[in-house]
Structures are given as structure tokens and as C-alpha cells.
PDB file of C-alpha atoms and ligand atoms in Angstrom:
ATOM      1  CA  MET A   8     -26.886 -12.337-124.089  1.00 45.00           C
ATOM      2  CA  SER A   9     -27.067 -10.732-127.528  1.00 46.00           C
ATOM      3  CA  ASP A  10     -27.149  -7.002-127.954  1.00 50.00           C
ATOM      4  CA  THR A  11     -30.872  -7.139-128.905  1.00 50.00           C
ATOM      5  CA  ALA A  12     -31.734  -9.117-125.859  1.00 49.00           C
ATOM      6  CA  GLU A  13     -29.826  -6.651-123.577  1.00 49.00           C
ATOM      7  CA  LEU A  14     -31.679  -3.796-125.225  1.00 52.00           C
ATOM      8  CA  LEU A  15     -34.937  -5.500-124.490  1.00 52.00           C
ATOM      9  CA  PHE A  16     -34.212  -6.622-120.988  1.00 54.00           C
ATOM     10  CA  ASP A  17     -31.758  -4.108-119.509  1.00 63.00           C
ATOM     11  CA  VAL A  18     -34.426  -2.316-117.349  1.00 87.00           C
ATOM     12  CA  TYR A  19     -34.472  -1.457-113.722  1.00 92.00           C
ATOM     13  CA  THR A  20     -35.959  -4.201-111.482  1.00 91.00           C
ATOM     14  CA  ARG A  21     -35.884  -4.733-107.679  1.00 92.00           C
ATOM     15  CA  SER A  22     -32.859  -7.040-108.081  1.00 94.00           C
ATOM     16  CA  ASP A  23     -30.812  -3.865-108.514  1.00 95.00           C
ATOM     17  CA  ASN A  24     -31.863  -2.635-105.055  1.00 95.00           C
ATOM     18  CA  PRO A  25     -29.017  -4.120-102.931  1.00 95.00           C
ATOM     19  CA  MET A  26     -26.423  -2.523-105.301  1.00 96.00           C
ATOM     20  CA  LEU A  27     -28.208   0.737-105.247  1.00 96.00           C
ATOM     21  CA  ARG A  28     -28.501   0.845-101.520  1.00 95.00           C
ATOM     22  CA  ALA A  29     -24.888  -0.069-100.985  1.00 95.00           C
ATOM     23  CA  THR A  30     -23.645   2.774-103.174  1.00 96.00           C
ATOM     24  CA  LEU A  31     -25.999   5.266-101.459  1.00 95.00           C
ATOM     25  CA  ALA A  32     -23.977   4.815 -98.156  1.00 93.00           C
ATOM     26  CA  PRO A  33     -21.487   7.580 -98.808  1.00 95.00           C
ATOM     27  CA  VAL A  34     -24.363   9.882 -99.987  1.00 95.00           C
ATOM     28  CA  VAL A  35     -26.201   9.275 -96.725  1.00 92.00           C
ATOM     29  CA  ALA A  36     -23.011   9.916 -94.846  1.00 93.00           C
ATOM     30  CA  ASP A  37     -22.472  13.417 -96.432  1.00 94.00           C
ATOM     31  CA  PRO A  38     -25.598  14.509 -98.310  1.00 94.00           C
ATOM     32  CA  ASP A  39     -24.531  18.129 -98.822  1.00 94.00           C
ATOM     33  CA  GLY A  40     -21.063  17.053-100.104  1.00 96.00           C
ATOM     34  CA  PHE A  41     -22.684  14.728-102.620  1.00 96.00           C
ATOM     35  CA  ALA A  42     -25.134  17.467-103.775  1.00 97.00           C
ATOM     36  CA  ARG A  43     -22.262  19.949-104.181  1.00 97.00           C
ATOM     37  CA  ARG A  44     -20.349  17.431-106.263  1.00 98.00           C
ATOM     38  CA  PHE A  45     -23.312  16.663-108.418  1.00 97.00           C
ATOM     39  CA  TYR A  46     -24.107  20.255-109.275  1.00 97.00           C
ATOM     40  CA  GLU A  47     -20.421  21.002-109.851  1.00 98.00           C
ATOM     41  CA  ARG A  48     -20.303  18.135-112.397  1.00 98.00           C
ATOM     42  CA  LEU A  49     -23.636  19.187-113.913  1.00 98.00           C
ATOM     43  CA  PHE A  50     -22.730  22.821-114.523  1.00 98.00           C
ATOM     44  CA  GLU A  51     -19.266  21.861-115.762  1.00 98.00           C
ATOM     45  CA  ARG A  52     -20.661  19.529-118.443  1.00 97.00           C
ATOM     46  CA  ALA A  53     -23.809  21.627-119.219  1.00 97.00           C
ATOM     47  CA  PRO A  54     -23.149  25.271-118.308  1.00 97.00           C
ATOM     48  CA  ALA A  55     -26.256  26.370-120.157  1.00 96.00           C
ATOM     49  CA  LEU A  56     -28.358  24.679-117.480  1.00 97.00           C
ATOM     50  CA  ARG A  57     -27.207  27.004-114.740  1.00 97.00           C
ATOM     51  CA  ARG A  58     -29.551  29.759-115.601  1.00 96.00           C
ATOM     52  CA  LEU A  59     -32.554  27.421-114.969  1.00 96.00           C
ATOM     53  CA  PHE A  60     -31.567  27.222-111.240  1.00 96.00           C
ATOM     54  CA  PRO A  61     -31.691  29.799-108.564  1.00 96.00           C
ATOM     55  CA  THR A  62     -28.522  31.856-107.684  1.00 97.00           C
ATOM     56  CA  ASP A  63     -28.431  30.443-104.191  1.00 97.00           C
ATOM     57  CA  MET A  64     -28.333  26.655-104.486  1.00 97.00           C
ATOM     58  CA  THR A  65     -28.650  25.794-100.754  1.00 96.00           C
ATOM     59  CA  GLN A  66     -32.320  24.885-100.933  1.00 96.00           C
ATOM     60  CA  GLN A  67     -31.799  23.066-104.187  1.00 96.00           C
ATOM     61  CA  ARG A  68     -29.065  20.880-102.746  1.00 96.00           C
ATOM     62  CA  MET A  69     -31.409  19.898 -99.941  1.00 94.00           C
ATOM     63  CA  LYS A  70     -34.184  19.089-102.342  1.00 93.00           C
ATOM     64  CA  LEU A  71     -31.902  16.832-104.382  1.00 90.00           C
ATOM     65  CA  VAL A  72     -30.859  14.789-101.442  1.00 88.00           C
ATOM     66  CA  GLN A  73     -34.418  14.591-100.099  1.00 92.00           C
ATOM     67  CA  THR A  74     -35.647  13.341-103.448  1.00 90.00           C
ATOM     68  CA  LEU A  75     -32.852  10.722-103.442  1.00 88.00           C
ATOM     69  CA  GLY A  76     -33.994   9.647-100.038  1.00 88.00           C
ATOM     70  CA  VAL A  77     -37.543   9.276-101.124  1.00 90.00           C
ATOM     71  CA  VAL A  78     -36.551   7.202-104.120  1.00 89.00           C
ATOM     72  CA  ALA A  79     -34.210   5.063-102.025  1.00 88.00           C
ATOM     73  CA  ALA A  80     -36.938   4.483 -99.442  1.00 90.00           C
ATOM     74  CA  GLY A  81     -39.350   3.511-102.154  1.00 93.00           C
ATOM     75  CA  LEU A  82     -37.164   0.956-103.925  1.00 93.00           C
ATOM     76  CA  ASP A  83     -38.995  -2.016-102.526  1.00 92.00           C
ATOM     77  CA  GLU A  84     -42.341  -0.747-103.995  1.00 93.00           C
ATOM     78  CA  PRO A  85     -41.320   1.360-106.987  1.00 91.00           C
ATOM     79  CA  GLU A  86     -44.838   1.368-108.314  1.00 91.00           C
ATOM     80  CA  HIS A  87     -45.816   3.659-105.336  1.00 92.00           C
ATOM     81  CA  LEU A  88     -43.237   6.218-106.581  1.00 93.00           C
ATOM     82  CA  VAL A  89     -44.869   6.599-109.999  1.00 94.00           C
ATOM     83  CA  GLY A  90     -47.494   9.215-109.119  1.00 94.00           C
ATOM     84  CA  THR A  91     -44.979  11.396-107.270  1.00 94.00           C
ATOM     85  CA  LEU A  92     -42.490  11.189-110.093  1.00 94.00           C
ATOM     86  CA  GLN A  93     -45.015  12.021-112.705  1.00 95.00           C
ATOM     87  CA  GLU A  94     -46.044  15.146-110.795  1.00 96.00           C
ATOM     88  CA  LEU A  95     -42.372  16.028-110.355  1.00 95.00           C
ATOM     89  CA  GLY A  96     -41.979  15.645-114.078  1.00 96.00           C
ATOM     90  CA  ALA A  97     -44.886  17.838-114.911  1.00 97.00           C
ATOM     91  CA  ARG A  98     -43.454  20.556-112.686  1.00 97.00           C
ATOM     92  CA  HIS A  99     -40.108  20.205-114.407  1.00 96.00           C
ATOM     93  CA  ARG A 100     -41.708  21.106-117.758  1.00 96.00           C
ATOM     94  CA  GLY A 101     -42.715  24.303-116.067  1.00 95.00           C
ATOM     95  CA  TYR A 102     -39.107  24.932-115.011  1.00 95.00           C
ATOM     96  CA  GLY A 103     -38.094  24.826-118.700  1.00 94.00           C
ATOM     97  CA  VAL A 104     -36.587  21.352-118.524  1.00 95.00           C
ATOM     98  CA  LYS A 105     -36.346  19.324-121.742  1.00 94.00           C
ATOM     99  CA  PHE A 106     -36.123  15.609-121.935  1.00 91.00           C
ATOM    100  CA  ALA A 107     -32.514  15.816-123.317  1.00 92.00           C
ATOM    101  CA  HIS A 108     -31.549  17.576-120.094  1.00 95.00           C
ATOM    102  CA  TYR A 109     -32.179  14.279-118.192  1.00 95.00           C
ATOM    103  CA  VAL A 110     -29.158  12.763-120.008  1.00 95.00           C
ATOM    104  CA  GLU A 111     -26.958  15.605-118.560  1.00 96.00           C
ATOM    105  CA  VAL A 112     -28.397  15.189-115.096  1.00 96.00           C
ATOM    106  CA  GLY A 113     -27.995  11.403-115.300  1.00 96.00           C
ATOM    107  CA  GLU A 114     -24.388  11.585-116.380  1.00 97.00           C
ATOM    108  CA  ALA A 115     -23.592  14.151-113.582  1.00 97.00           C
ATOM    109  CA  MET A 116     -25.253  11.881-111.048  1.00 97.00           C
ATOM    110  CA  LEU A 117     -23.342   8.809-112.160  1.00 97.00           C
ATOM    111  CA  GLY A 118     -20.100  10.861-112.024  1.00 98.00           C
ATOM    112  CA  ALA A 119     -20.910  12.268-108.444  1.00 97.00           C
ATOM    113  CA  LEU A 120     -21.700   8.654-107.303  1.00 97.00           C
ATOM    114  CA  ALA A 121     -18.407   7.368-108.732  1.00 98.00           C
ATOM    115  CA  ASP A 122     -16.648  10.321-106.898  1.00 98.00           C
ATOM    116  CA  VAL A 123     -18.021   9.573-103.510  1.00 97.00           C
ATOM    117  CA  ASN A 124     -17.944   5.718-103.794  1.00 98.00           C
ATOM    118  CA  GLY A 125     -14.486   5.376-105.305  1.00 97.00           C
ATOM    119  CA  PRO A 126     -13.594   1.793-106.354  1.00 97.00           C
ATOM    120  CA  THR A 127     -16.868   0.456-104.844  1.00 95.00           C
ATOM    121  CA  PHE A 128     -18.617   2.000-107.762  1.00 98.00           C
ATOM    122  CA  THR A 129     -18.052  -0.983-110.165  1.00 97.00           C
ATOM    123  CA  PRO A 130     -19.338  -1.179-113.643  1.00 96.00           C
ATOM    124  CA  ASP A 131     -22.272  -3.287-112.261  1.00 96.00           C
ATOM    125  CA  ALA A 132     -23.181  -0.568-109.793  1.00 97.00           C
ATOM    126  CA  ARG A 133     -22.997   2.065-112.514  1.00 97.00           C
ATOM    127  CA  ALA A 134     -25.240  -0.115-114.770  1.00 96.00           C
ATOM    128  CA  ALA A 135     -27.744  -0.554-111.921  1.00 96.00           C
ATOM    129  CA  TRP A 136     -27.920   3.251-111.418  1.00 96.00           C
ATOM    130  CA  GLN A 137     -28.291   3.767-115.110  1.00 95.00           C
ATOM    131  CA  ARG A 138     -31.316   1.526-115.101  1.00 95.00           C
ATOM    132  CA  LEU A 139     -32.831   3.227-112.087  1.00 95.00           C
ATOM    133  CA  PHE A 140     -32.212   6.700-113.639  1.00 94.00           C
ATOM    134  CA  ALA A 141     -33.728   5.702-116.984  1.00 94.00           C
ATOM    135  CA  TRP A 142     -36.766   4.367-115.158  1.00 93.00           C
ATOM    136  CA  VAL A 143     -37.132   7.626-113.000  1.00 94.00           C
ATOM    137  CA  ALA A 144     -36.662   9.789-116.024  1.00 94.00           C
ATOM    138  CA  GLU A 145     -39.249   7.947-118.009  1.00 93.00           C
ATOM    139  CA  GLN A 146     -41.823   8.211-115.167  1.00 93.00           C
ATOM    140  CA  MET A 147     -41.059  12.010-115.093  1.00 94.00           C
ATOM    141  CA  ARG A 148     -41.404  12.306-118.789  1.00 93.00           C
ATOM    142  CA  ARG A 149     -44.907  10.789-118.646  1.00 93.00           C
ATOM    143  CA  GLY A 150     -46.023  13.346-116.130  1.00 90.00           C
TER     144      GLY A 150
HETATM  145  C1  HEM B  15     -33.952  12.254-111.838  1.00 55.88           C
HETATM  146  C2  HEM B  15     -34.407  13.372-112.215  1.00 55.88           C
HETATM  147  C3  HEM B  15     -34.767  14.580-111.347  1.00 55.88           C
HETATM  148  C4  HEM B  15     -35.181  14.625-110.094  1.00 55.88           C
HETATM  149  C5  HEM B  15     -35.473  13.457-109.179  1.00 55.88           C
HETATM  150  C6  HEM B  15     -35.303  16.052-109.738  1.00 55.88           C
HETATM  151  C7  HEM B  15     -35.822  16.520-108.547  1.00 55.88           C
HETATM  152  C8  HEM B  15     -36.139  17.901-108.277  1.00 55.88           C
HETATM  153  C9  HEM B  15     -36.858  18.315-107.077  1.00 55.88           C
HETATM  154  C10 HEM B  15     -37.329  17.483-105.918  1.00 55.88           C
HETATM  155  C11 HEM B  15     -37.004  19.735-107.241  1.00 55.88           C
HETATM  156  C12 HEM B  15     -37.721  20.606-106.247  1.00 55.88           C
HETATM  157  C13 HEM B  15     -38.944  21.269-106.794  1.00 55.88           C
HETATM  158  C14 HEM B  15     -40.150  20.378-107.075  1.00 55.88           C
HETATM  159  O1  HEM B  15     -40.314  19.440-106.383  1.00 55.88           O
HETATM  160  O2  HEM B  15     -40.789  20.616-108.054  1.00 55.88           O
HETATM  161  C15 HEM B  15     -36.437  20.055-108.535  1.00 55.88           C
HETATM  162  C16 HEM B  15     -36.354  21.366-109.006  1.00 55.88           C
HETATM  163  C17 HEM B  15     -35.758  21.690-110.149  1.00 55.88           C
HETATM  164  N1  HEM B  15     -35.044  20.835-111.061  1.00 55.88           N
HETATM  165 FE1  HEM B  15     -35.067  18.829-110.936  1.00 55.88          FE
HETATM  166  N2  HEM B  15     -34.966  16.844-110.788  1.00 55.88           N
HETATM  167  C18 HEM B  15     -34.603  15.925-111.863  1.00 55.88           C
HETATM  168  C19 HEM B  15     -34.199  16.293-113.126  1.00 55.88           C
HETATM  169  C20 HEM B  15     -33.959  17.551-113.467  1.00 55.88           C
HETATM  170  C21 HEM B  15     -33.410  17.941-114.883  1.00 55.88           C
HETATM  171  C22 HEM B  15     -33.000  16.973-115.925  1.00 55.88           C
HETATM  172  C23 HEM B  15     -33.306  19.317-114.856  1.00 55.88           C
HETATM  173  C24 HEM B  15     -32.712  20.045-116.016  1.00 55.88           C
HETATM  174  C25 HEM B  15     -31.834  20.992-115.874  1.00 55.88           C
HETATM  175  C26 HEM B  15     -33.739  19.746-113.547  1.00 55.88           C
HETATM  176  C27 HEM B  15     -33.865  21.153-113.106  1.00 55.88           C
HETATM  177  C28 HEM B  15     -34.541  21.578-112.109  1.00 55.88           C
HETATM  178  C29 HEM B  15     -34.849  22.993-111.892  1.00 55.88           C
HETATM  179  C30 HEM B  15     -34.426  24.192-112.784  1.00 55.88           C
HETATM  180  C31 HEM B  15     -35.568  23.072-110.632  1.00 55.88           C
HETATM  181  C32 HEM B  15     -36.209  24.251-109.983  1.00 55.88           C
HETATM  182  C33 HEM B  15     -35.206  25.153-109.349  1.00 55.88           C
HETATM  183  C34 HEM B  15     -35.924  26.416-108.655  1.00 55.88           C
HETATM  184  O3  HEM B  15     -36.177  27.328-109.422  1.00 55.88           O
HETATM  185  O4  HEM B  15     -36.256  26.227-107.510  1.00 55.88           O
HETATM  186  N3  HEM B  15     -34.190  18.692-112.715  1.00 55.88           N
HETATM  187  N4  HEM B  15     -35.880  18.952-109.126  1.00 55.88           N
END
């Protein structure tokens, strides 16, 4: 495929779901461990974002994992997630979140997924998550 064709067609589709589900297994096995890893990576790469979050991150870690669960459960009918994600995106504007911050969050999430999956997190798996994350962020941006 040429670069242009890839640019046009490299979007999340349901065919990514088996790969996404497989790489969620270690997250399901230790949700809080995953969440800790994720926020560690996020605040390491983007320390300025720390002040947007509460001092005590316990609740925040739970919310992160719950949301991942909601998205994972909705993968067979992603169109049903659109409304929820748009409302979530609108609330994020209120938290002071800018669209550029989604890049930081996306990279931290890919990094944390790579940490917990080890070699199972192949380049194909990473690409599937990138496509899903871009789709989620786009729905949130529209909200
Ligand atoms: C895939 C994208 C994201 C998802 C699924 C997500 C999910 C959530 C959820 C479920 C909450 C709980 C509150 C609520 O439901 O409104 C929340 C809060 C929050 N999120 Fe996100 N988020 C995402 C991206 C971001 C980004 C890019 C930032 C930028 C730093 C961010 C910063 C925050 C902050 C600051 C809060 C509120 C903390 C508080 O004061 O309680 N989120 N997020």
C-alpha cells in the first residue's frame, strides 16, 4: 500500500478487536498496576499535566480502568460509544484539557500497554491501539 493509501485507510475498524482484546488481558489481570504505570509514564513525559489532576490519584486510577473496560466492552458496537465519548470530551474541556494533550495521553497509554504486555505487544498490536485511540480522541474532540 502506498503512503497515501495508508493515510486514508489506516483507521480503527472492528477487525482490530481481537488484537485489542488480547492485549487487554494483562490490564484486566492487574488494573491498578496498569493505571499506576500509565500515570507514571504520563507525568514523566508531560509533567505540566500533573496540576490538572487531583493530588490523590486513587479515584482517578479507578476511573481510567473503568473507562477502558467500557470501551473494551463496547468494541463490537463502537457506534454506541459515540455519545458517551462526546460527553466525556465536553467535560474534559472543562478540566482544561487541550486536544494536543491527547497525544501525550495516547503515547503514555501505548507505553504502559507495552510495559504490561512485554513481547506480546507487537508492532501490529501497537498500530491497532493507535487506531483505536485516534478514534476515541476524535469522538471526544467532537463533544
Ligand atoms: C482517551 C482519552 C481519555 C479518556 C477515555 C479519559 C477518561 C476520563 C474519565 C472517565 C474521567 C473521570 C471524570 C469524567 O468522567 O468526566 C477523566 C477525568 C479527567 N481526565 Fe481524562 N480521559 C482521556 C483523556 C484525557 C487527557 C488527554 C487529559 C489531559 C491531561 C485528561 C485529563 C483528565 C483530568 C484532568 C480529569 C479530571 C480529574 C479530576 O479533577 O477529577 N484526560 N478522564
